[in-house]
Short mmCIF file of N, CA and C in Angstrom, two decimals:
data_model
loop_
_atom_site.label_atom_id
_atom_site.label_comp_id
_atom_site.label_asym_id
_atom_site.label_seq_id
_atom_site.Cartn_x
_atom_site.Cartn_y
_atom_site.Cartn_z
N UNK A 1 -21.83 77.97 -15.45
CA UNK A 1 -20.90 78.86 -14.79
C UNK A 1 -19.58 78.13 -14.58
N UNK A 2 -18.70 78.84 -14.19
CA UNK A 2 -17.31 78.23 -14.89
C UNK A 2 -16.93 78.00 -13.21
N UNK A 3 -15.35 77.72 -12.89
CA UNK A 3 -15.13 77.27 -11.51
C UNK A 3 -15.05 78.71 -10.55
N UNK A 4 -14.82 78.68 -9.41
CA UNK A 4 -15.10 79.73 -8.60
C UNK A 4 -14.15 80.64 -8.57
N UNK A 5 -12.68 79.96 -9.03
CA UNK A 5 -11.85 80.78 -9.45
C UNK A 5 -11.91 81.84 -10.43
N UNK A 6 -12.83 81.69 -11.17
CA UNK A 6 -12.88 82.24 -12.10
C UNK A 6 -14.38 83.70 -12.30
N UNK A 7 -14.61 83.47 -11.11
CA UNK A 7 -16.20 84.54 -10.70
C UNK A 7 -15.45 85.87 -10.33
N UNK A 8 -16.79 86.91 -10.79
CA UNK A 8 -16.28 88.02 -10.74
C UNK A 8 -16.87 88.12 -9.59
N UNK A 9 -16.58 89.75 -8.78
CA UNK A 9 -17.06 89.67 -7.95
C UNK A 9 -18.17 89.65 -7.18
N UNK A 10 -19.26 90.00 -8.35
CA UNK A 10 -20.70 90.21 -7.87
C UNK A 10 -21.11 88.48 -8.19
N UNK A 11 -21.03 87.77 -9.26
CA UNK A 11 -21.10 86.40 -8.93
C UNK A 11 -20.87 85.54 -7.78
N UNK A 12 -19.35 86.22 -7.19
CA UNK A 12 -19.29 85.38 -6.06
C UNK A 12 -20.16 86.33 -4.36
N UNK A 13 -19.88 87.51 -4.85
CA UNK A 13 -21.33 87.73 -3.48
C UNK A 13 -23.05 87.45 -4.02
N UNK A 14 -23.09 87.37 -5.23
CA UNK A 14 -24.60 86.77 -5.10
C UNK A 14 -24.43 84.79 -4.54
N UNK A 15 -23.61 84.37 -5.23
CA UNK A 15 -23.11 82.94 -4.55
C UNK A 15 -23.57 82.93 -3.07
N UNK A 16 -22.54 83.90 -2.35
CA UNK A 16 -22.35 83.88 -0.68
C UNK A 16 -23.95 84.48 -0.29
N UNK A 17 -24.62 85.13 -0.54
CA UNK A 17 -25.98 85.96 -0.22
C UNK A 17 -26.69 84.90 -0.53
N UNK A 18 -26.59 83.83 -1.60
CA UNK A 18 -28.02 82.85 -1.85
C UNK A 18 -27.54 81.57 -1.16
N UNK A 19 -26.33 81.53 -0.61
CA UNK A 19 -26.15 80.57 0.71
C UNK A 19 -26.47 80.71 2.09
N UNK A 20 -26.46 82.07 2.50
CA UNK A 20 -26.84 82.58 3.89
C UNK A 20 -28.42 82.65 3.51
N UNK A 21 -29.13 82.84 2.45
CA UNK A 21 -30.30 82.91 1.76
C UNK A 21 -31.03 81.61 2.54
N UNK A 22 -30.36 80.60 1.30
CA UNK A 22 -30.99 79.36 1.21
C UNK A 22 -30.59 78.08 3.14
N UNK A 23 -30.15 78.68 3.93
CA UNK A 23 -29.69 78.31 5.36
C UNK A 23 -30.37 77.82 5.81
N UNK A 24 -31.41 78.60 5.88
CA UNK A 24 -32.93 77.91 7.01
C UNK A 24 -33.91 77.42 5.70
N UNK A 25 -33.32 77.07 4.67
CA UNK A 25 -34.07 76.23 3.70
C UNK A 25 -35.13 77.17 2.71
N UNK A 26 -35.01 78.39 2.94
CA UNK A 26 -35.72 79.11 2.52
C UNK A 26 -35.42 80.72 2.14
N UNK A 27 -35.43 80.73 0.47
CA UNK A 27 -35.12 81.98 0.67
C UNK A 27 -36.55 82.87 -0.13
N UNK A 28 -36.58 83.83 0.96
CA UNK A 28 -37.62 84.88 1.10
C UNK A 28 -38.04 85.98 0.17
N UNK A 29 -38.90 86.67 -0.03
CA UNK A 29 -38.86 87.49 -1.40
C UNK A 29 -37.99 88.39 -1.17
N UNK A 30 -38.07 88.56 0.38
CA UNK A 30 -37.23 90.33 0.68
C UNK A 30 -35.58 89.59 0.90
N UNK A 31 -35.13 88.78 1.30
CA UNK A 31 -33.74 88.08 0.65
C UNK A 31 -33.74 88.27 -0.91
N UNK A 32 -34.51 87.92 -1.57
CA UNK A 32 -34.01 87.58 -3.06
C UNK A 32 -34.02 89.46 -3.34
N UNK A 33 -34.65 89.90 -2.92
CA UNK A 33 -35.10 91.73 -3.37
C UNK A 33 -33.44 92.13 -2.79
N UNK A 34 -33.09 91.74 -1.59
CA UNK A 34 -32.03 92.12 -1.29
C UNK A 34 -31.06 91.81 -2.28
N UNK A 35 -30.57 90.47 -2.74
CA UNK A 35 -29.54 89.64 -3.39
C UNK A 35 -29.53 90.45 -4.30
N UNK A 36 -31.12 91.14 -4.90
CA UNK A 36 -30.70 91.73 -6.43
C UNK A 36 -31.04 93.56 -6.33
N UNK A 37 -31.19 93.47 -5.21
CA UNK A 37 -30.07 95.23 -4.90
C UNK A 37 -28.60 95.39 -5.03
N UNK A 38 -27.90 94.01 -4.72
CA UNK A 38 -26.74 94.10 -4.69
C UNK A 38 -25.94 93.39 -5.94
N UNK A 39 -26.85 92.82 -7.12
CA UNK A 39 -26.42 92.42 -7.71
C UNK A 39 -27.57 92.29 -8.98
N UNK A 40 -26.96 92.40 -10.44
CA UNK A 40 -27.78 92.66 -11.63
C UNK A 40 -28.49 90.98 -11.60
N UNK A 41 -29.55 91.45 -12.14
CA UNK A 41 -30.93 89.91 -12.35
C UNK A 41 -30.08 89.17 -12.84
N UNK A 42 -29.41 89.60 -14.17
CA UNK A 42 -28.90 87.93 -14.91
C UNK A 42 -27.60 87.45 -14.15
N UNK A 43 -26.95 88.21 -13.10
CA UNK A 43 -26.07 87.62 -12.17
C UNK A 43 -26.54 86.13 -12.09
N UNK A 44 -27.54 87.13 -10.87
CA UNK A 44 -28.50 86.62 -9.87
C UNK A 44 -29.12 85.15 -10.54
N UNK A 45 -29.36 85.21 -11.87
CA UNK A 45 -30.50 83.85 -12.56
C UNK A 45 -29.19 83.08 -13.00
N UNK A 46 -27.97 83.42 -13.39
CA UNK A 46 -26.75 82.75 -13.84
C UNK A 46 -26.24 81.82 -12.27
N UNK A 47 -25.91 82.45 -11.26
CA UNK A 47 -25.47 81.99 -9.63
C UNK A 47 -26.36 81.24 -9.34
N UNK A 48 -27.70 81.78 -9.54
CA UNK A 48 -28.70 80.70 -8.81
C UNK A 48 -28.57 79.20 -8.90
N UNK A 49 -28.76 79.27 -10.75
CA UNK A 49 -28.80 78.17 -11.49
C UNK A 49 -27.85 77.09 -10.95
N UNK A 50 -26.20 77.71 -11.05
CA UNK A 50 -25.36 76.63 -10.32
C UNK A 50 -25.12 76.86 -8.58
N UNK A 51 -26.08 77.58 -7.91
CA UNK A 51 -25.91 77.49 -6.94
C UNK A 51 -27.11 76.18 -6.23
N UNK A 52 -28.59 75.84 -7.34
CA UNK A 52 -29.02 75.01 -7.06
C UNK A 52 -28.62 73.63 -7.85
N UNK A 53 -27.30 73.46 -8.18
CA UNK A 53 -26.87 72.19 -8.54
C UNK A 53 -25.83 71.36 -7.61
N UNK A 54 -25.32 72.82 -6.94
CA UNK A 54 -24.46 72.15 -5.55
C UNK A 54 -25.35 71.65 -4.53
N UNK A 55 -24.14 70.76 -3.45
CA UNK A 55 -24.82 70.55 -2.07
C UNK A 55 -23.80 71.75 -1.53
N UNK A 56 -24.80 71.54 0.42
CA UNK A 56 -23.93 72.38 1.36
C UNK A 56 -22.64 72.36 1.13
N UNK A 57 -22.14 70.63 1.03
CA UNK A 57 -20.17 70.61 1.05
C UNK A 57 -19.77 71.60 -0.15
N UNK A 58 -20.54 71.47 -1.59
CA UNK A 58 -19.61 71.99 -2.60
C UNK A 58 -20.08 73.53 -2.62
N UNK A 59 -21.21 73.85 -1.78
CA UNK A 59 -21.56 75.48 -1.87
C UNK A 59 -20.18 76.29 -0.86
N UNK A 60 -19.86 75.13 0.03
CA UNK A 60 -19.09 76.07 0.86
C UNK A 60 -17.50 76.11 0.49
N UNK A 61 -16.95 75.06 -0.36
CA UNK A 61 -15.93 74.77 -1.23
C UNK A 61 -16.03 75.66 -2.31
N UNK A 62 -16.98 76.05 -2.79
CA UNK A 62 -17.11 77.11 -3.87
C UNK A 62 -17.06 78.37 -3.07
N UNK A 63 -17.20 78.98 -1.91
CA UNK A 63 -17.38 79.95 -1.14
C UNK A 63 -15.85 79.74 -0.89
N UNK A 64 -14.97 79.36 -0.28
CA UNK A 64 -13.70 79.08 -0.21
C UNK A 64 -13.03 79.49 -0.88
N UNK A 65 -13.05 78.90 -2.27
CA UNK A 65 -11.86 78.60 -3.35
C UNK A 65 -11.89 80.48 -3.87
N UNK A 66 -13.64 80.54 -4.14
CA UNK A 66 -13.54 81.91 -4.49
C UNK A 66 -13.35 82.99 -3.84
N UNK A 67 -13.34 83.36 -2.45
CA UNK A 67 -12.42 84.51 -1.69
C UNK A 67 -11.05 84.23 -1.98
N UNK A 68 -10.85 82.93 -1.48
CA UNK A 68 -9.16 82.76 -1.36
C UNK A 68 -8.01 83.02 -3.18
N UNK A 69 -9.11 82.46 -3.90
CA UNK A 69 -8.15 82.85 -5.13
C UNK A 69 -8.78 84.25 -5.59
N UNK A 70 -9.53 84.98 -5.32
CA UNK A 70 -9.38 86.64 -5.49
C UNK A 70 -9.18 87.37 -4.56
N UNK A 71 -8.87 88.57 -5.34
CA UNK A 71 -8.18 89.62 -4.21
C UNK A 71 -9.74 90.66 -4.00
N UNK A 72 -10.55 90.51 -4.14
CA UNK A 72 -11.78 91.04 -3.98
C UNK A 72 -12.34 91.70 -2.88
N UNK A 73 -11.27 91.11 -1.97
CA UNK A 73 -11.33 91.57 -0.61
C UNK A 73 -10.23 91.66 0.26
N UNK A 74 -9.00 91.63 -0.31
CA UNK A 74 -7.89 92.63 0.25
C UNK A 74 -7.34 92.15 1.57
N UNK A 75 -8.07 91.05 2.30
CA UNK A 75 -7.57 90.24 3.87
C UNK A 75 -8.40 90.98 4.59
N UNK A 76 -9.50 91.63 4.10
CA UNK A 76 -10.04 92.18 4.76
C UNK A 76 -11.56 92.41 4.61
N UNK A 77 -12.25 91.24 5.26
CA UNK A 77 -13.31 90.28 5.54
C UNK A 77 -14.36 91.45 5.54
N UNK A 78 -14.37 92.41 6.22
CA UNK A 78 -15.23 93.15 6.88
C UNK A 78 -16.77 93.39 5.52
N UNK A 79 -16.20 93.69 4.63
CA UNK A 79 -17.48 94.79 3.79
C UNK A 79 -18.20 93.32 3.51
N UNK A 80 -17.55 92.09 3.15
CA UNK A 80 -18.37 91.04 2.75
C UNK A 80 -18.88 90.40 4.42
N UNK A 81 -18.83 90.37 5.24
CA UNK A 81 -19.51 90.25 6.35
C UNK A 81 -20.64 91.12 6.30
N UNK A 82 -20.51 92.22 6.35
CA UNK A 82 -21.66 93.53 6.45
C UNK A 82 -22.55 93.36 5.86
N UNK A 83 -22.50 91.95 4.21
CA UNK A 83 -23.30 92.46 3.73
C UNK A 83 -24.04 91.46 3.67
N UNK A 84 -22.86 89.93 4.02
CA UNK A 84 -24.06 88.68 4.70
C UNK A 84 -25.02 89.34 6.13
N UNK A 85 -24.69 89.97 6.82
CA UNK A 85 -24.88 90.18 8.13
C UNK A 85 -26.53 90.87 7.92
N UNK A 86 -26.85 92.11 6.43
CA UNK A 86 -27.86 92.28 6.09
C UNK A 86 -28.92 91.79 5.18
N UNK A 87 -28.08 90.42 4.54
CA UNK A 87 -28.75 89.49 3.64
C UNK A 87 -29.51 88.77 4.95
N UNK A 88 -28.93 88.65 6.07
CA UNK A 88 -29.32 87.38 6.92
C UNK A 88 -30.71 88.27 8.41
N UNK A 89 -30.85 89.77 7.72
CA UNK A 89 -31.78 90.76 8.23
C UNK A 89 -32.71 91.01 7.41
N UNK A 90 -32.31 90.59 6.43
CA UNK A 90 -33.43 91.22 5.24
C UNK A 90 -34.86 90.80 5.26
N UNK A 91 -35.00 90.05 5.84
CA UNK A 91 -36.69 89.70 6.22
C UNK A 91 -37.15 89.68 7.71
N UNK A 92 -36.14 90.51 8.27
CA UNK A 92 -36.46 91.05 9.46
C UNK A 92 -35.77 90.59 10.86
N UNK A 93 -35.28 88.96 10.90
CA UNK A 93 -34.59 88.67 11.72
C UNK A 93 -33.44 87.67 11.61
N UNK A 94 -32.30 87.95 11.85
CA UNK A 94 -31.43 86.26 11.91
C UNK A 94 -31.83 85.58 12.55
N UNK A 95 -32.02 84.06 12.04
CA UNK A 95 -32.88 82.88 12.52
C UNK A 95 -31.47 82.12 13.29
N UNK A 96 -31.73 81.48 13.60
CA UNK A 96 -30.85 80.48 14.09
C UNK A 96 -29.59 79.45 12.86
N UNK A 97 -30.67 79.08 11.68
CA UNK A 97 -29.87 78.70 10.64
C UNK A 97 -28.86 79.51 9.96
N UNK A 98 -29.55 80.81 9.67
CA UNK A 98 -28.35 81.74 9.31
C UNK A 98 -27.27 82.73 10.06
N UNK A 99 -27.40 82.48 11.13
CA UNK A 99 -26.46 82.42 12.50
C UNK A 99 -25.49 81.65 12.32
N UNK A 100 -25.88 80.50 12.19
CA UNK A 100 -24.68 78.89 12.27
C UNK A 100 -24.32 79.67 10.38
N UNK A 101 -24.83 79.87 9.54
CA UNK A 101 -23.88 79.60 8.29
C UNK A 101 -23.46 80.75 8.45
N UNK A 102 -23.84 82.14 8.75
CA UNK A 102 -22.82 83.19 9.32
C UNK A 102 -21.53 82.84 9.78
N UNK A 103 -22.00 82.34 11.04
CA UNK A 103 -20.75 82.28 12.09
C UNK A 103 -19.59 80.80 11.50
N UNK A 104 -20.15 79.83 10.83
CA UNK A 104 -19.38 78.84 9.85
C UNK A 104 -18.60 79.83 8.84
N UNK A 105 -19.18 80.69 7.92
CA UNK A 105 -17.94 81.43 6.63
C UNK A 105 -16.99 82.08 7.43
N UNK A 106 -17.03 83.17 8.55
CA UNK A 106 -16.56 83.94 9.75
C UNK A 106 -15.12 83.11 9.75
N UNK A 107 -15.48 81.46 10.42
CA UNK A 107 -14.20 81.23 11.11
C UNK A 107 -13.82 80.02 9.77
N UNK A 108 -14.36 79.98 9.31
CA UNK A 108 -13.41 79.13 7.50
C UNK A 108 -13.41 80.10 6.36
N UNK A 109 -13.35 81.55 6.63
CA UNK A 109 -12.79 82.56 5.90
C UNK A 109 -11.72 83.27 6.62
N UNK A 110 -11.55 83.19 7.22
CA UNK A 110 -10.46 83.96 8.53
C UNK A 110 -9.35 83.49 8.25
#
């Protein structure tokens, strides 16, 4: 996968969904069922791949670079919140880990 600048937009929300995913170290069948409601399988198996070659620092540097250099979201945070907010429900409760990486993109996407 190429740099983050360069992701479309369902690449970079399967990216952001398999980081709030992978938070509490674990991501769940009904997370991954979610990730690929919102996004086609070979996204999903393309993001994964380089999403398990990063660490935390370069997952969230890649989460960065790619809001800020697309217009995908207009300055206006909201629909990609909504949809970490139900990636981080999707197996029934926000844990504590995906709380903190919630509330971490929130105020270093703002």
């Amino acid at each position: 996968m190429e740099k983050p600048n360069t992701w479309s937009k369902d690449e970079l929300l399967a990216y952001i969904l398999l980081f709030i995913a992978h938070s509490d170290l674990d991501e769940s069948k009904k997370e991954k069922e979610y990730i690929l409601s919102r996004v086609d399988k070979s996204v999903y198996q393309r993001v994964h791949e380089k999403f398990e070659e990063d660490n935390d620092y370069q997952s969230i540097q890649n989460i960065v670079e790619g809001v800020k250099s697309h217009d995908y979201y207009r300055n206006d945070l909201a629909d990609l919140f909504a949809d970490i907010k139900l990636m981080a429900f999707a197996d029934g409760e926000m844990d504590q880990m995906e709380k903190l990486a919630y509330n971490t993109l929130k105020k270093i996407l703002k």
